[in-house]
Short mmCIF file of C-alpha atoms in Angstrom, two decimals:
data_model
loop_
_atom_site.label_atom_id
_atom_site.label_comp_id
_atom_site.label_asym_id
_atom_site.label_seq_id
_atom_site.Cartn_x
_atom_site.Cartn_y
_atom_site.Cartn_z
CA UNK L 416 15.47 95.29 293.67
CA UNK L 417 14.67 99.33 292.56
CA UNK L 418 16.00 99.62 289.29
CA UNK L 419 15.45 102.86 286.87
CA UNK L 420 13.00 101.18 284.45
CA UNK L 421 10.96 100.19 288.16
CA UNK L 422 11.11 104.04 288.87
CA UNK L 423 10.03 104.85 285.43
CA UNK L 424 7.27 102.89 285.61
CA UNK L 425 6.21 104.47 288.99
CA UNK L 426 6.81 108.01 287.32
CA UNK L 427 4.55 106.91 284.85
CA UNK L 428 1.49 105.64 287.22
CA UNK L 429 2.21 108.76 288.88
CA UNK L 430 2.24 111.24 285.75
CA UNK L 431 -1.13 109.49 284.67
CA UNK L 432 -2.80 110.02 287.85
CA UNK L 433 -1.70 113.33 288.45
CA UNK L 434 -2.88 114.17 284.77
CA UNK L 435 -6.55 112.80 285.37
CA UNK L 436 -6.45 114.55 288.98
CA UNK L 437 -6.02 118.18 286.79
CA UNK L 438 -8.27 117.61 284.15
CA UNK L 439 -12.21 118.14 283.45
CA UNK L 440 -12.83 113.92 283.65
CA UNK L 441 -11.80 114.78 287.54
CA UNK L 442 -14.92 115.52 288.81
CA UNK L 443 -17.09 113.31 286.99
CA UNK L 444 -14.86 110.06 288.06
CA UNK L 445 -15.32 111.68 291.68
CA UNK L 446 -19.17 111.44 291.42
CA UNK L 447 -18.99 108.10 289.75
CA UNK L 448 -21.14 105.67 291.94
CA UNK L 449 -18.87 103.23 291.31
CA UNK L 450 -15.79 104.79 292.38
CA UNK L 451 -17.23 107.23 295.05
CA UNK L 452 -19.57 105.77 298.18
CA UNK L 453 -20.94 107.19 301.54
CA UNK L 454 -17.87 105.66 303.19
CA UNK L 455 -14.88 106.95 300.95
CA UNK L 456 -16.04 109.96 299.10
CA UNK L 457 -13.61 112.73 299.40
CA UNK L 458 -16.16 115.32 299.49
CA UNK L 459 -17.95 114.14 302.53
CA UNK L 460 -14.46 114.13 304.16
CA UNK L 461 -13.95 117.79 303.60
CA UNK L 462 -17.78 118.35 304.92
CA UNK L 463 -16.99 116.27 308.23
CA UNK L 464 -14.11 118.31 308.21
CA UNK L 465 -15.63 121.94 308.29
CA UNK L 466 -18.61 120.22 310.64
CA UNK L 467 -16.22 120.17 313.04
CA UNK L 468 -14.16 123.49 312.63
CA UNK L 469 -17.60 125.28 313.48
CA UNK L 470 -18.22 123.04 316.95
CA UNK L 471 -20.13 120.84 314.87
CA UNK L 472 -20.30 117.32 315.94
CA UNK L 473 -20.10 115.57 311.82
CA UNK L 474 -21.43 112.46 312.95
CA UNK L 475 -24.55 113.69 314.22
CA UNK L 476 -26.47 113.49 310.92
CA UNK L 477 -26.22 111.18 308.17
CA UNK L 478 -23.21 112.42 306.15
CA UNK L 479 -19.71 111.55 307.71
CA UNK L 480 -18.53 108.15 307.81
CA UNK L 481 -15.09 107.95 308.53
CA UNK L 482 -13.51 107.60 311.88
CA UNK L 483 -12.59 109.94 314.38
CA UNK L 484 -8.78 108.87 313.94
CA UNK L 485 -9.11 109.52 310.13
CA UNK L 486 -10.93 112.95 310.82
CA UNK L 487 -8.05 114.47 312.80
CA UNK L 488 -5.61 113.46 309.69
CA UNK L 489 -7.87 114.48 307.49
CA UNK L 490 -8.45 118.10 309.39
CA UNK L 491 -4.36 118.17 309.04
CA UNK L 492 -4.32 117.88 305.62
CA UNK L 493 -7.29 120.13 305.12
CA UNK L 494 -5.83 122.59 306.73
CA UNK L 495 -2.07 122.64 305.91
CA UNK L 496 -1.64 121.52 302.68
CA UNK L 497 -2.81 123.26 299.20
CA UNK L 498 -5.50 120.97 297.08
CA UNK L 499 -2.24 120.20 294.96
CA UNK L 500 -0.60 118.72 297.79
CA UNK L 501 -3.33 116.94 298.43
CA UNK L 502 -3.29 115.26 295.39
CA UNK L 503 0.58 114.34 295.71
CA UNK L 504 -0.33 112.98 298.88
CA UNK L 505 -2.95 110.26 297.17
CA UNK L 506 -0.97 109.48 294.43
CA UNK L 507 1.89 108.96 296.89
CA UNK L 508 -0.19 106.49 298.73
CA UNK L 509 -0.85 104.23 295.47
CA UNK L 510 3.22 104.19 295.51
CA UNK L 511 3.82 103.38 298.72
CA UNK L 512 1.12 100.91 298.60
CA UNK L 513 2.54 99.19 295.31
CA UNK L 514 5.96 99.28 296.93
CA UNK L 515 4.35 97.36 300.27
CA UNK L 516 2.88 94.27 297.89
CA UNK L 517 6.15 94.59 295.96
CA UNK L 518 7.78 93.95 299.45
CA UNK L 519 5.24 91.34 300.05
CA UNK L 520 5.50 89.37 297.07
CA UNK L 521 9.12 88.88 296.93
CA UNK L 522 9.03 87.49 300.58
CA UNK L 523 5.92 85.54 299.68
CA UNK L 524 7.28 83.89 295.86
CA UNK L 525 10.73 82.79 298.13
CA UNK L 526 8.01 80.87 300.49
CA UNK L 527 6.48 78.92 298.04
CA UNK L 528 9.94 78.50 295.84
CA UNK L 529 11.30 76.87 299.29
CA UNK L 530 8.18 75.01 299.92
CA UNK L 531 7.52 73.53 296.53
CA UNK L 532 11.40 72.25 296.76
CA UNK L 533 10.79 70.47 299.71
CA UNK L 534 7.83 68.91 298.53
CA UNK L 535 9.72 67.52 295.57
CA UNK L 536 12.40 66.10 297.30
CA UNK L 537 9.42 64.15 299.54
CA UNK L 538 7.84 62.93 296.35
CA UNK L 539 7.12 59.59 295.91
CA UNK L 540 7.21 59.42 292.11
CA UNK L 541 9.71 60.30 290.02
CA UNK L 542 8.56 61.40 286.66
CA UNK L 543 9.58 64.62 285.72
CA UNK L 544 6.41 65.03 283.23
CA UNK L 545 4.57 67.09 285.36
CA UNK L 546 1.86 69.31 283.79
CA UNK L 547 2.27 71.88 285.98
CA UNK L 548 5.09 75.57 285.98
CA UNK L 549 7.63 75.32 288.70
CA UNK L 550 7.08 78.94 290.52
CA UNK L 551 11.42 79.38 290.51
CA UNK L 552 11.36 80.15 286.68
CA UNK L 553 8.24 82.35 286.57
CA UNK L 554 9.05 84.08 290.10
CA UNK L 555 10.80 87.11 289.07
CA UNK L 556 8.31 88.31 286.57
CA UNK L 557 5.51 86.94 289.26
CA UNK L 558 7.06 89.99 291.88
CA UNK L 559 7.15 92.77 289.41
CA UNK L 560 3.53 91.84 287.86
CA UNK L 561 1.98 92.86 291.49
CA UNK L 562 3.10 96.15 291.70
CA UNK L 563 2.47 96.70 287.82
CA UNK L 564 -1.04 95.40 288.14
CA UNK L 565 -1.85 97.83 291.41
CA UNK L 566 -0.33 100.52 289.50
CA UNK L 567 -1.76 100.66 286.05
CA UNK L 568 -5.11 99.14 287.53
CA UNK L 569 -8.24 100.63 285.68
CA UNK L 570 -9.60 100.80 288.88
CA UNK L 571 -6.80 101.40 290.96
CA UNK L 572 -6.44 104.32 289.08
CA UNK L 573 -9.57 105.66 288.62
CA UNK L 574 -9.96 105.17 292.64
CA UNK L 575 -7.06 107.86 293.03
CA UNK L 576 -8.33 110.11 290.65
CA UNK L 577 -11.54 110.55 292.12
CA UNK L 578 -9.50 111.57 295.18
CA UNK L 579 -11.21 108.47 297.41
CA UNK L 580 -10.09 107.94 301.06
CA UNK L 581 -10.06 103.81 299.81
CA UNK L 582 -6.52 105.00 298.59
CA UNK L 583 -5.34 105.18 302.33
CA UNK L 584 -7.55 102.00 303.52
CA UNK L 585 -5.94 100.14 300.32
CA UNK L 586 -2.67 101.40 302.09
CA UNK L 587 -3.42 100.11 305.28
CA UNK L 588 -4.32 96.53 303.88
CA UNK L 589 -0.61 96.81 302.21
CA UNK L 590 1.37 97.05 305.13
CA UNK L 591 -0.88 94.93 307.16
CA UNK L 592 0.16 91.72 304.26
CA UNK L 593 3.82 92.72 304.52
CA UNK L 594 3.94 93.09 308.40
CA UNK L 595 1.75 89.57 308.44
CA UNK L 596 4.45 88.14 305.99
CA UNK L 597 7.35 89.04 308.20
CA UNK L 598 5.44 88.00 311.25
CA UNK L 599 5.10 91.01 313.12
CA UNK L 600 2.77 90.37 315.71
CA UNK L 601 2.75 94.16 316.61
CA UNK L 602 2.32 95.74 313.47
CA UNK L 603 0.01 93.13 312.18
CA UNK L 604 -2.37 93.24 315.38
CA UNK L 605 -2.24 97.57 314.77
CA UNK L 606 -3.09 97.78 311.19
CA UNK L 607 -5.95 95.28 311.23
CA UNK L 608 -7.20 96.95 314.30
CA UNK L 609 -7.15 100.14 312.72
CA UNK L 610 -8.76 98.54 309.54
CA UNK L 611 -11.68 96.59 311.79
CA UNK L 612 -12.62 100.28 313.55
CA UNK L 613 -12.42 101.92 310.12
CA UNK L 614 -14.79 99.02 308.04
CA UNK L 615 -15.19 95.92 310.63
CA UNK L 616 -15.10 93.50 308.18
CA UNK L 617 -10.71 93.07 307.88
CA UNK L 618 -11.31 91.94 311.50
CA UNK L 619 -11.15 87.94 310.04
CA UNK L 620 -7.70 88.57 308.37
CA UNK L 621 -6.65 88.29 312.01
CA UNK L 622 -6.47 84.40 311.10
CA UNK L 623 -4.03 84.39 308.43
CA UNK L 624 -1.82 86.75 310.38
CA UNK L 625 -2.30 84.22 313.58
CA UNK L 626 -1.63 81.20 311.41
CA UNK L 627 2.13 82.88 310.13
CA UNK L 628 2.99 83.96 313.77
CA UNK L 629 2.13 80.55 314.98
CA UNK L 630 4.14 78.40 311.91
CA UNK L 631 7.89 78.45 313.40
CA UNK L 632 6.61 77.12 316.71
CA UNK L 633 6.25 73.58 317.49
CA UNK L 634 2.71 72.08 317.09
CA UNK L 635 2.25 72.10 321.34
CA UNK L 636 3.22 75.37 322.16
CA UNK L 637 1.30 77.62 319.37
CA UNK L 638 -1.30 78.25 322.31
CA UNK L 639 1.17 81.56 323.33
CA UNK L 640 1.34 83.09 320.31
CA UNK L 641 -2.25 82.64 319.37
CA UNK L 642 -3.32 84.34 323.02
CA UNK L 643 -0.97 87.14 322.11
CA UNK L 644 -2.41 87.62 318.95
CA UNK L 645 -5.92 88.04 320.66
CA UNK L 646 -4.40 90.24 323.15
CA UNK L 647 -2.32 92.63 320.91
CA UNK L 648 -5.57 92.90 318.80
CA UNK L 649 -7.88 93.74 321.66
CA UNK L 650 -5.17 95.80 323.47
CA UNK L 651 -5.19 98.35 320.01
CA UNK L 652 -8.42 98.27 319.08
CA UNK L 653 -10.00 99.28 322.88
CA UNK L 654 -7.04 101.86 322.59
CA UNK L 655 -8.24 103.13 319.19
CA UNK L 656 -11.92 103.81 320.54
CA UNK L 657 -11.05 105.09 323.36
CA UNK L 658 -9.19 107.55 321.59
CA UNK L 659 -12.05 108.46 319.02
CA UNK L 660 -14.01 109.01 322.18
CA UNK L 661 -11.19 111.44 323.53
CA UNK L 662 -11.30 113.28 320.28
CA UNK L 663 -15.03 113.72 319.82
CA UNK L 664 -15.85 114.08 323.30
CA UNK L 665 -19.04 111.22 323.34
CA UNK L 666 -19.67 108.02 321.60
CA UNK L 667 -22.01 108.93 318.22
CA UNK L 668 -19.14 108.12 316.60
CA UNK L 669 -19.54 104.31 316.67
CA UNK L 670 -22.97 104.96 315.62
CA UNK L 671 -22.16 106.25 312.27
CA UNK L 672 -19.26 104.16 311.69
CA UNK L 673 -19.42 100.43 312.34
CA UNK L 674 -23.27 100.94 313.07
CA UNK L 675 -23.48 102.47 309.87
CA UNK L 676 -21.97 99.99 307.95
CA UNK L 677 -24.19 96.82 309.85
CA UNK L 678 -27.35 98.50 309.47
CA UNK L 679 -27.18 100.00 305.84
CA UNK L 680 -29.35 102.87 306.12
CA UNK L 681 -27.67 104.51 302.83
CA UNK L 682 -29.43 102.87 300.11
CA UNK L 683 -28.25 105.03 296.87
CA UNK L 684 -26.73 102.76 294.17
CA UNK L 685 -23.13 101.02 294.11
CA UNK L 686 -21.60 97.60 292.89
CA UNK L 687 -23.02 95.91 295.78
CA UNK L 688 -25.67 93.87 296.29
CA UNK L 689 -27.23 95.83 299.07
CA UNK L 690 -28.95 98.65 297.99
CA UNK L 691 -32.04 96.39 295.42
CA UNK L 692 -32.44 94.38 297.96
CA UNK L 693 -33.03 96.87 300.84
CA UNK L 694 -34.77 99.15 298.48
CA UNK L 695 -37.46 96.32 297.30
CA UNK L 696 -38.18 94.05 300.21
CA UNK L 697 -41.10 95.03 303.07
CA UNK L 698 -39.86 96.86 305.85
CA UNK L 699 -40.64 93.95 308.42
CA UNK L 700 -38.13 91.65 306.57
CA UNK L 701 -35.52 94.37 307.02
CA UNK L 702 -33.60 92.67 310.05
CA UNK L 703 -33.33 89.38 308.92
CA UNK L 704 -32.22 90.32 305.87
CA UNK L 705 -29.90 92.55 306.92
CA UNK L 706 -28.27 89.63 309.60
CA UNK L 707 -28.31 87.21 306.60
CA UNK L 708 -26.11 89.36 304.65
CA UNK L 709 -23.86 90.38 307.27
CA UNK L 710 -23.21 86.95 308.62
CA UNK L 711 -22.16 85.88 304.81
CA UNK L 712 -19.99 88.33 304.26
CA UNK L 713 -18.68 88.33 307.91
CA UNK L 714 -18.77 85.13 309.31
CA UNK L 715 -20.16 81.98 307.15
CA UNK L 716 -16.66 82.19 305.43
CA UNK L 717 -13.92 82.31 307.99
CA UNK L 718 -13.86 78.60 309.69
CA UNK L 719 -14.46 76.77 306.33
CA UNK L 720 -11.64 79.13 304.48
CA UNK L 721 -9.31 78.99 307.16
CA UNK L 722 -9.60 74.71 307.38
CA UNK L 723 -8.73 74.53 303.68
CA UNK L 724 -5.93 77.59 303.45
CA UNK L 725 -3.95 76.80 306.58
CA UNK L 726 -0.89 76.13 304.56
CA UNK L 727 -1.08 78.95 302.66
CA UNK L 728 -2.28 81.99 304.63
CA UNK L 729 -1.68 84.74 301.93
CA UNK L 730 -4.21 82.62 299.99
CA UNK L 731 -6.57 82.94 303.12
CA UNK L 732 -6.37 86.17 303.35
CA UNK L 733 -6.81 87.18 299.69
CA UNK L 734 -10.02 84.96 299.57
CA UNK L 735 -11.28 87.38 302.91
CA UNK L 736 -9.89 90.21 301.14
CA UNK L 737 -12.04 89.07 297.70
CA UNK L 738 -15.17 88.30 299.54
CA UNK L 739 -15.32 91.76 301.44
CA UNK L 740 -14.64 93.17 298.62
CA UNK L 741 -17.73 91.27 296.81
CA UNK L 742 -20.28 91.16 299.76
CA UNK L 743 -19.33 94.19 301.86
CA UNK L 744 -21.88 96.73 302.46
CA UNK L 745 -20.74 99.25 300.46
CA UNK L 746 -18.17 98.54 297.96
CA UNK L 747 -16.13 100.14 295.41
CA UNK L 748 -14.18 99.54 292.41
CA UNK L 749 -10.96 100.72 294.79
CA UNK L 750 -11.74 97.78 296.77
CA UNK L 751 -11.76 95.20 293.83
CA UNK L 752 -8.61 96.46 292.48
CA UNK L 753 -6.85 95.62 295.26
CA UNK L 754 -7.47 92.19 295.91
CA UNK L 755 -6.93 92.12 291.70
CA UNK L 756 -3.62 93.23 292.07
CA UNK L 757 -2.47 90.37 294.26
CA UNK L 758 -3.28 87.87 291.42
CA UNK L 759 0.14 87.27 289.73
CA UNK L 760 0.98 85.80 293.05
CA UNK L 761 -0.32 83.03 292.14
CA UNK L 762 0.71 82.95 288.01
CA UNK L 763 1.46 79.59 288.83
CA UNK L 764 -2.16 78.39 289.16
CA UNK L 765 -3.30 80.21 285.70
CA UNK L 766 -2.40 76.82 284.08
CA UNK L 767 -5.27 75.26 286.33
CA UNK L 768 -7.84 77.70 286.27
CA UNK L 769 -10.69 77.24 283.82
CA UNK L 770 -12.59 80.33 284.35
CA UNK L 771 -10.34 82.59 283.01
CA UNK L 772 -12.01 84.06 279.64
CA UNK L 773 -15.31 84.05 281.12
CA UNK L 774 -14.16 86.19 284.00
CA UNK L 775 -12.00 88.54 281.69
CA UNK L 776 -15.54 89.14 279.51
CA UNK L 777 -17.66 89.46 282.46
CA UNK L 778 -15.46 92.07 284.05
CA UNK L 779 -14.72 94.09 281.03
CA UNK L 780 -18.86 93.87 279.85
CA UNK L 781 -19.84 94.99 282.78
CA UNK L 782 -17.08 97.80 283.69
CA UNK L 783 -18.32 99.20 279.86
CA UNK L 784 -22.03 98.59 280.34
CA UNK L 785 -22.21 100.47 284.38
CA UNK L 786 -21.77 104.00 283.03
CA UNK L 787 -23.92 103.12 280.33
CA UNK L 788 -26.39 102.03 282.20
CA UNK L 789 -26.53 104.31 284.57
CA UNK L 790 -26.83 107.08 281.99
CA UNK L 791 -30.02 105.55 280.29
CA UNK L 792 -31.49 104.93 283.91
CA UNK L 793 -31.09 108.43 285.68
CA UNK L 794 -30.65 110.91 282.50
CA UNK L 795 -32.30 109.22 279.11
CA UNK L 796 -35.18 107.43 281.62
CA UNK L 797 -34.90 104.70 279.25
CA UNK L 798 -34.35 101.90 281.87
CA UNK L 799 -34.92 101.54 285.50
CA UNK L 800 -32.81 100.22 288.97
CA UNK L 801 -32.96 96.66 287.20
CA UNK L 802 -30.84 97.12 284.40
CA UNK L 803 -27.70 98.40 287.12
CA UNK L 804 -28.25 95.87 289.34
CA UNK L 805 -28.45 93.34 286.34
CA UNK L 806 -25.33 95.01 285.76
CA UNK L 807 -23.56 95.26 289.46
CA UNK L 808 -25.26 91.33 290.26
CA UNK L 809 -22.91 90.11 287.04
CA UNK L 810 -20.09 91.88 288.23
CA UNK L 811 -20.51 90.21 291.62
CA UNK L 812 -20.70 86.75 289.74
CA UNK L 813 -17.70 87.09 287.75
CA UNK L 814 -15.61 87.63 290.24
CA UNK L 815 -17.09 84.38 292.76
CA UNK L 816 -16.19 82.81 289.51
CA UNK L 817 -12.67 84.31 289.91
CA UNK L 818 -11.98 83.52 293.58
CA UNK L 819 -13.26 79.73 293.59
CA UNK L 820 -11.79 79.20 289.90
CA UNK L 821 -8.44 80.16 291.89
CA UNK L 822 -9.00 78.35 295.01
CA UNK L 823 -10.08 75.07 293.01
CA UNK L 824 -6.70 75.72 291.16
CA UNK L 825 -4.76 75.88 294.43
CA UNK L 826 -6.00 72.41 294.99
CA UNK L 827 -5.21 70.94 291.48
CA UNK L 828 -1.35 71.94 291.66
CA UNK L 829 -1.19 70.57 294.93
CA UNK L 830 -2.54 67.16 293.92
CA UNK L 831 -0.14 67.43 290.98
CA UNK L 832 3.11 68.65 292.58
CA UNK L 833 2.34 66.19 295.48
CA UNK L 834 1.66 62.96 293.59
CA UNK L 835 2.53 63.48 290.08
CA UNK L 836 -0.22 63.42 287.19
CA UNK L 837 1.11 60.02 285.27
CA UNK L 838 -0.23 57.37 285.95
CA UNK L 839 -0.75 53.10 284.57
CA UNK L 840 -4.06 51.87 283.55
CA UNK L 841 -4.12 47.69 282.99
CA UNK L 842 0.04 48.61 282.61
CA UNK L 843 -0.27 51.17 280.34
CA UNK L 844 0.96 54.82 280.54
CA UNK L 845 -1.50 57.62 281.29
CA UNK L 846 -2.09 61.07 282.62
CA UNK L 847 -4.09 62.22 284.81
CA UNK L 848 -6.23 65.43 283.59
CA UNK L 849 -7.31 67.85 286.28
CA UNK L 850 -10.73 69.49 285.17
#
């Protein structure tokens, strides 16, 4: 429900972004490393863009990245709209995109308030002193937290200011989680087909969106959704190539977009992991390093994941979203504030997690200590490429820590809704302590 405080508080994100956006920190949070990469900075965009006004093909050297889809909006906005406008138009996004999980988490809090209710009634035991937070009494303040945490995100909001294209991709991922929630097989099958030809790796969040289109048929006939699924996702995303090809005339395209992203030519720093490794190891090891860090952040996860989060797919998919985010060639704080944002989701597992304070230090050390860093490696010269990736290979750490602190957590609550945590030991009372 839109109330005037909710506005005000989108007024505010807005006025705060819009305020950065027109001031002298603009430009220097646009050439942050961490914020800005060869696959969402803003000024390559508007470099594609005038490739191709002069006949240009942009993705014949190494400097455009996006997709041939994005650079015909892109060209639109370029040309029609004043650099103001422009910046309405991101901050814009970052509301519509809060609005979409806002939309998603109410639909997905009334899931697990239903579910959890039917698992009580089930229960064997009766005791009612259950260590755990029934999600009805903490699932208003659970819905509103999401949008709040996308909107006054450090990172969310630094990602807008710096005018990133991540701000539409973060969009994307949005209204792909509410049209999964509301099992839409169309809209889900377009958006993550859009996503896959824009950064390849959202092609696994095809599962969780198969597994809620499949849940409200019986347990023998699931094969027809599942095939239509496949089909619908296929079907869009031969349409979307062909229709980069019809806009660019040949194929380079794929070349400099999905090839791009597999082979990981562009070694300059980010928070990845990448960009040491490819810089230090011998030339000959290049391939097999290169497969052994695609398949992990591609494949080694998706079976295993989707086997222990079938009952809860928005789970699934935020652990796919979280490990992109972590392993994916080149990542960006945009990306990590995303997948942040959908946290309060899951409030109810906060009680279980034991992680918690060692994540929240790790994240805010190392967000302090990147610029720093940074600034004592490339302008003082008093450190070198080991201190950042110290830095960026803590970063990635904290926030393993984070996902399989809240996956192990998912697991606890269930053990403890399901079967109750007292217990008798040689007839007396005890508790059982999840750890």
């Amino acid at each position: 429900m839109i109330t005037i405080r909710n506005l005000g508080y989108c007024a505010l994100a807005g006025a705060i972004r819009l305020l950065l956006m027109n001031s002298e920190l603009q430009k220097i949070i646009a050439d942050r490393v961490e914020v800005s990469t060869a696959l969402n900075s803003w000024k390559r965009v508007t470099e594609g863009v005038h490739l191709r006004k002069f006949n240009i093909d942009p993705y014949t050297g190494d400097l455009f990245h996006e997709t041939p889809v994005g650079l015909l909006a892109f060209t639109y906005i370029h040309d029609y709209l004043s650099i103001w406008a422009v910046k309405c138009i991101f901050v814009l996004a970052d509301l519509i995109t809060a609005w979409c999980l806002f939309s998603t988490a109410r639909l997905y809090i009334a899931e697990l308030v239903k579910r959890e209710r039917e698992i009580l009634k089930k229960k064997e035991t009766k005791d009612t002193d259950l260590c755990y937070t029934p999600i009805s009494k903490i699932a208003k303040t659970s819905v509103l937290y999401v949008p709040a945490a996308y909107l006054f995100n450090p990172f969310i909001v630094l990602n807008c200011v710096g005018l990133t294209t991540t701000v539409f991709t973060n969009l994307l991922f949005s209204a792909m989680l509410l049209s999964m929630i509301k099992r839409s097989k169309l809209g889900s099958s377009f958006l993550i087909a859009l996503l896959t030809l824009q950064g390849l790796y959202p092609m696994a969040l095809m599962v969780p969106a198969t597994i809620y289109t499949t849940r409200d048929f019986p347990q023998g006939k699931r094969f027809l959704p599942i095939t239509q699924m496949i089909f619908l996702f296929s079907f869009f995303l031969g349409a979307l190539c062909y229709l980069s090809f019809l806009i660019m005339g040949n194929w380079n395209f794929l070349g400099n977009t999905l090839g791009f992203i597999l082979t990981v030519p562009d070694l300059r720093p980010n928070i990845g992991l990448y960009w040491y490794f490819f810089t230090e190891m011998f030339e000959h090891f290049r391939w097999l390093f290169i497969a052994s860090f695609q398949i992990n952040v591609g494949i080694l996860y998706v079976i295993p994941l989707a086997l222990s989060l079938r009952k809860d797919p928005m789970l699934l998919a935020f652990a796919y979203l979280a490990i992109h985010a972590i392993f994916k060639s080149y990542p960006c704080i945009g990306d990590v504030g995303f997948y942040m944002a959908l946290l309060p989701l899951w409030r109810h597992l906060f009680k279980h997690m034991q992680q918690g304070f060692l994540v929240g230090c790790f994240m805010l050390f190392c967000t302090a200590f990147a610029p720093t860093v940074w600034h004592q490696w490339i302008y003082s010269r008093s450190a070198n490429a080991n201190f950042y990736f110290g830095v960026t290979l803590a970063f990635a750490i904290a926030q393993i820590f984070l996902l399989t602190d809240i996956l192990f957590a998912s697991v606890k609550r269930e053990l403890a809704v399901r079967h109750g945590l007292s217990t008798e030991i040689n007839g007396k009372k005890a508790q059982l302590i999840l750890e």
